[in-house]
């Protein structure tokens, strides 16, 4: 089984517009999908534990972790602990100067990593994605958009489709 696990951001939910859009892309490419609900979690560590517990129950052959903002942080931490086929990040909250984000070093165990970040992001500095992409030899897309990437939905759809098709499954 091929599986995409979606992790939403801090102020979002498991059925957000980006997740719904990218879920259709994943299913078109014959991936099962799950969008975890982190809204009951009090902090990032609880989100990490929830995702880790979920992944221990899954028997997928190829796991793609896709996270937005805090969900990008959570997905990246798990990709460092457990091998994943791919990591697709949207404005990930990496290297944040906030005690809630306790992990500061990232070495994901992934075949492929791609990030999308907006130049006008006023929540998570795009420089953090540049730093991560450089350190991990990842593909980085910087767009004329903000944190929610609402002006880039067509781009996200096309990039995620290409990302999934480029994996060696």
PDB file of C-alpha atoms in Angstrom, residues 55 60-65 78-86 108-111:
ATOM      1  CA  UNK A  55       2.549   5.253  11.951  1.00  0.00           C
ATOM      2  CA  UNK A  60       2.058   0.789   4.210  1.00  0.00           C
ATOM      3  CA  UNK A  61       4.959   0.005   1.919  1.00  0.00           C
ATOM      4  CA  UNK A  62       5.540   3.606   0.866  1.00  0.00           C
ATOM      5  CA  UNK A  63       4.687   6.434   3.246  1.00  0.00           C
ATOM      6  CA  UNK A  64       4.632  10.055   2.139  1.00  0.00           C
ATOM      7  CA  UNK A  65       4.463  12.606   4.948  1.00  0.00           C
ATOM      8  CA  UNK A  78       8.843  11.858  12.243  1.00  0.00           C
ATOM      9  CA  UNK A  79      10.795  11.549   8.974  1.00  0.00           C
ATOM     10  CA  UNK A  80      13.940  11.848  11.089  1.00  0.00           C
ATOM     11  CA  UNK A  81      12.782   9.031  13.386  1.00  0.00           C
ATOM     12  CA  UNK A  82      11.189   6.691  10.845  1.00  0.00           C
ATOM     13  CA  UNK A  83      12.084   6.158   7.224  1.00  0.00           C
ATOM     14  CA  UNK A  84       9.550   7.602   4.780  1.00  0.00           C
ATOM     15  CA  UNK A  85       9.487   7.453   1.004  1.00  0.00           C
ATOM     16  CA  UNK A  86       8.920  11.185   0.713  1.00  0.00           C
ATOM     17  CA  UNK A 108      15.048  13.126   7.415  1.00  0.00           C
ATOM     18  CA  UNK A 109      15.365   9.559   6.146  1.00  0.00           C
ATOM     19  CA  UNK A 110      13.594  10.125   2.839  1.00  0.00           C
ATOM     20  CA  UNK A 111      14.175   9.320  -0.784  1.00  0.00           C
TER      21      UNK A 111
END
